[in-house]
Amino acid sequence: MENLKKNIKDMLESGEIAGFLGLIEEEGHPIPFLFTKDSLDKLDALTVPDIRYPMTDILLKIVRKYPEDTIGVMVRGCDDRALIELAKNQKILSDLIRPIGVACTKEMAEYCRCSQPYPREIHYGEKVEGVKDRSDLEKVESMDLSDRLDYWMGQFSKCIKCYGCRNICSMCFCDQCTLEDDTLILTGQAPPEIPIFHLIRAFHMAGRCIDCGLCEEACPAHIPLRSLYRKVREDMADYLGYVTGMDETERDPLEFLGSDGYEVPTKIDET
Amino acid sequence: MAGLAAAFGSGAMTNSVPEFEDADCILITGSNTTSSHPLIASRIMTAKAKGAKIIVIDPRRTHMAALADIHVKQNLGSDVAWINGLMHIILKEGWHNQSFIDERTEGFEELKKVIENYTPEKVEEITGIPKETLREIAEIYAKSEKSSIVYCMGITQHITGTDNVKSLANLAMLTGQIGRPSTGVNPLRGQNNVQGSTDMAAIPNKYPGYQDVTSDEVREKFEKAWGGPLSPNVGLTVVEMINAIEEGKLKGLYILGENPMISDPDSTHVEKALDDIEFLVVQDIFLTETARKADVVLPGSSFAEKDGTYTGTDRRLQKIRKAIEPLGDAKEDWEILCLVGKAMGSKGFDFASPSEVFDELAELTPIYHGIDYDRIEHEIIHWPCRDKDDPGSPYLHKDGFARGKGLFTAIEYKPPAELPDDEYPHQLTTGRLPFHYHTGTMTRVSPSLTHEVNEAFIELHPEDAKSLGVRNGEKVRVSSRRGSIEVKVMLTPGIKKGVAFIPFHFVEAAANRLTNAAALDPIAKIPEYKVCAIKIEKLDGREA
Amino acid sequence: MAETEKGFEPKIIAFCCNWCSYAGADLAGSMRLKYPANVLPIRVMCSGRISPHFILKAFQRGADGVLVTGCHYGDCHYIKGNYITKRRVTIMKDLLKFVGIDPRRLRADWIAASEGDKFAKVATEFTEEIRALGPSPLRG
Amino acid sequence: MEYQTVRTTCTYCGTGCGVLLEVLDGEVIGTLPQKDHPINEGKLCIKGWNAHEFIYADGRLTKPLIRKGDKLEEASWDEALQYVAKRFLELKEKYGPDSLGCFSSAKCTNEENYLLQKIFRAVIGTNNVDHCARL
């Protein structure tokens, strides 16, 4: 931890970065905070807690106002995947971001069922192996179609339309949100029109979702949203060999055809 | 408030919010929980996922009603009858808790006599609740290990509001579903600091901490603390003050952060009073409909611009913290009030911070006595918290009721003040939407919220609409004996036939131009917002 | 799957691209080839313009089946729209299946401007397939 | 470049959810749910998520106003406060303390409610103190 603090302090003092987005502990509560060279004393309160805030979402708000500054940010595996996607989508310039990587503990990795609980470069913590767990998908897949629909309609009908899943999402960076398009989804209803509300969002997550699980943590109705997004994520890998959060130079195959591939997916399940 | 205080000795929510999660049965009535208290609804959904039975008794198929195990629509204002009916069945079947009744309560014999008459058949006739369903509800509520009652304005905003609440208290005591975790009788407070403002004696008959203004001993304590003589007389309520203006008795009024022009029943009447009053001061953050009537408007600050505390619905003390300075020349509200006090020549307003104000009020308020800013930084404290070592009280009435023994009150059903007739054949009830708050002054300037809904509507049962010859989206005139508004129709199969619903957030079609202000609960002085008679007229058939 | 319900007439939305498949549908008409009236063609400029939202909205508003048609591979007037469409439809079908909506209710096919007969055949086949599946479970 | 989050309590209902107000260069730009709050545990409703939106809404009052004829005109704090005090004390003198009253607020803090009732009880001398929470 002391090394981490020193590292950040040096970067701020040398002017390598204009700010460092991390978390401080205030009266026992971890909260996001941007360290600058004017607030170095706050580094005493720097913390790497076991709760997560949407760091790259916050980063984007700062970058939008300071597009030319270099900013450091504390990232876990999920945040780092988000950085790759944000760069792919031209929301940030990787050259202007200095990720400080934190590896998650085994407990956190298991709690999050995270397949890659570490960032590209680790500055803090010990790398642990990812968790391979698709029991949530298997649970749904074990049902027949009619039970699945009952299950999901039951889940969706709890939705209070808080938009929390979108608001907390690092990948929901659009200026205008389809979920608020009143030609598609009626406004003013809670629950919203189902299943369209949730399926539109789920489809958008194909080629976007970095499987951080913040959506599910933010859902007051406890809807297993992440399973939906994990499903499309898995499909993108199976059908199109595309996994988000891996390589900045790749492109979403649902948006871009690619220069050398006019290939048609062959593995199409027709039932 | 008054009802629970009479039964238990305290009017507050008996249990804390997280406890809902562990209940086995939650009976919700007169609360549109997912709209008005979404994060409490979240706990209730968790309880259901863990196996709890959720019962909703509400004339509308609210979102929570749709998620519930049982939903029945009672006739408006028939609450005492169905609660008595439940107790009748419970007693007949022997599902009551005799040892709890013997050890912890009084007044049982009188109650027994009255509920004897509330047979399931009679109750079905009054309330419209099928007797089989009533029995099912009675069994689940009484026999579950931990049953919790949740209610809101749908119970209190009736002429029988106090009776309704006392009846719910009767039900909880009869079955011993109180005084333990995840049980109790739980009024959900609509506004952020209803509990705190009442605790702080924004009521005409108490000093802070529910100490009677009529008690000589209490008054002497406050006279000493505040350094001057105090009035021994109970003051006037909001509605009584409005009437007193009309009668020429009230000459000056100070309104802090409220918009009675919209929130009070019978707005026409309020408007006239505020026009007539000699001197009106309004302290607010917007130039509300009420502030426009003022002689002096003092610009206050939003929750982001000041420090202070709120007391949550479950008696939980929490801080609000200043994030930015007040806008322009506006000031923090506590500071404005100190300046007003000082300008009147008083010495009792020399506070440097809200923390110092809190220290004074905690000193004088036994239920807050052990609380200070430092403690609530680190602890979750529910009052009563009587000294620094007291951890506070997540749930009340553990070993005894605040008043000693719990008091049963035998109550007969009384119909609402205004029933439908030939001229006004429909019934109106009012309430909130999930997207707006109270009179809309804060939410109707919020783009994310106005995107969802930004105009009033009237929910009608499709069959009622058919007989009126009106279609979805068409504008209609809705009138009561007090006033008239125009709103568009929203067909809603989930509402009880003959009943219409209008959300009260919208000033241009204020539901409270229609409601019945004259009909007050005799004790709590709450107007009967939730029932009045209306007529609905087709206009020219235009879409709104 | 469920038996054909008596009197059930499927409602089918067919999104057709301006250059190939809509022309194919047109040709089917002028060739007097019969295809079921259950199929309501909606013209878009390119199958690539068929946003997944359109498909979901069609189902939300009670369509029993959605047919997405475009140019044959290599013939897209915008070069690659139909390839993207195929990818999207593939993912969409799997998503529908995951939430319990029979993926056969969504079908993509490629129809050239000259293939009036193919349009009629696809429309007829699809209608019969949907008829066999019965009404959409999302129909209110 | 200054960004911080301020832990506070949502102002939209009695549930009392924990929120973080996001402040960028002195301006509140967003609301986040407090992840470790015992009530909402990192979740919010639509009002809570947008609790910051009304803060800078058009029509926020920024100056005291005093009625001059039909119009409310801007005034200094000193003028406004002296006028309020003078008029209330005059009315008290002329008609007695019970000719005055206040509506306190279920939207305001405990401290503010305490102070307003103290003004009316201790300085004016009336128990005509109520709030709109029953409504």
PDB file of C-alpha atoms in Angstrom, chain A residues 27 29 157-161 163 180 187-191 220-222, chain B residues 34 38-39 42 45-46 63 67 321 377-378 434-435 448 451-453:
ATOM      1  CA  GLU A  27     -15.399   7.392   8.472  1.00  0.00           C
ATOM      2  CA  HIS A  29     -16.833   4.184   4.132  1.00  0.00           C
ATOM      3  CA  SER A 157     -42.164  -7.839 -13.847  1.00  0.00           C
ATOM      4  CA  LYS A 158     -40.347  -6.809 -10.654  1.00  0.00           C
ATOM      5  CA  CYS A 159     -38.503  -4.017 -12.478  1.00  0.00           C
ATOM      6  CA  ILE A 160     -39.157  -0.563 -11.012  1.00  0.00           C
ATOM      7  CA  LYS A 161     -37.572   1.220 -13.968  1.00  0.00           C
ATOM      8  CA  TYR A 163     -32.414   2.606 -14.902  1.00  0.00           C
ATOM      9  CA  GLU A 180     -35.619   6.213 -23.251  1.00  0.00           C
ATOM     10  CA  THR A 187     -42.645   6.010 -20.933  1.00  0.00           C
ATOM     11  CA  GLY A 188     -44.098   6.467 -17.490  1.00  0.00           C
ATOM     12  CA  GLN A 189     -44.711   2.832 -16.687  1.00  0.00           C
ATOM     13  CA  ALA A 190     -43.237   0.767 -13.900  1.00  0.00           C
ATOM     14  CA  PRO A 191     -42.660  -2.039 -14.572  1.00  0.00           C
ATOM     15  CA  PRO A 220     -33.393  -3.058  -6.440  1.00  0.00           C
ATOM     16  CA  ALA A 221     -35.615  -5.794  -7.863  1.00  0.00           C
ATOM     17  CA  HIS A 222     -32.852  -8.416  -7.753  1.00  0.00           C
TER      18      HIS A 222
ATOM     19  CA  THR B  34     -42.788   0.310  -5.296  1.00  0.00           C
ATOM     20  CA  PRO B  38     -39.021   1.700  -3.806  1.00  0.00           C
ATOM     21  CA  LEU B  39     -36.109   0.572  -1.667  1.00  0.00           C
ATOM     22  CA  SER B  42     -36.907  -4.012  -2.673  1.00  0.00           C
ATOM     23  CA  MET B  45     -39.257  -8.533  -2.824  1.00  0.00           C
ATOM     24  CA  THR B  46     -36.316 -10.163  -1.071  1.00  0.00           C
ATOM     25  CA  HIS B  63     -47.092  -2.869  -8.917  1.00  0.00           C
ATOM     26  CA  LEU B  67     -46.199  -9.112  -7.351  1.00  0.00           C
ATOM     27  CA  ARG B 321     -23.697  16.741   4.069  1.00  0.00           C
ATOM     28  CA  GLU B 377     -20.891   9.257  11.648  1.00  0.00           C
ATOM     29  CA  HIS B 378     -20.037   5.749  12.769  1.00  0.00           C
ATOM     30  CA  PRO B 434     -42.768   6.383  -9.014  1.00  0.00           C
ATOM     31  CA  PHE B 435     -41.382   9.202 -11.150  1.00  0.00           C
ATOM     32  CA  SER B 448     -34.945  12.262 -16.433  1.00  0.00           C
ATOM     33  CA  HIS B 451     -39.231  12.312 -19.599  1.00  0.00           C
ATOM     34  CA  GLU B 452     -41.232   9.515 -18.017  1.00  0.00           C
ATOM     35  CA  VAL B 453     -44.399  11.421 -17.124  1.00  0.00           C
TER      36      VAL B 453
END
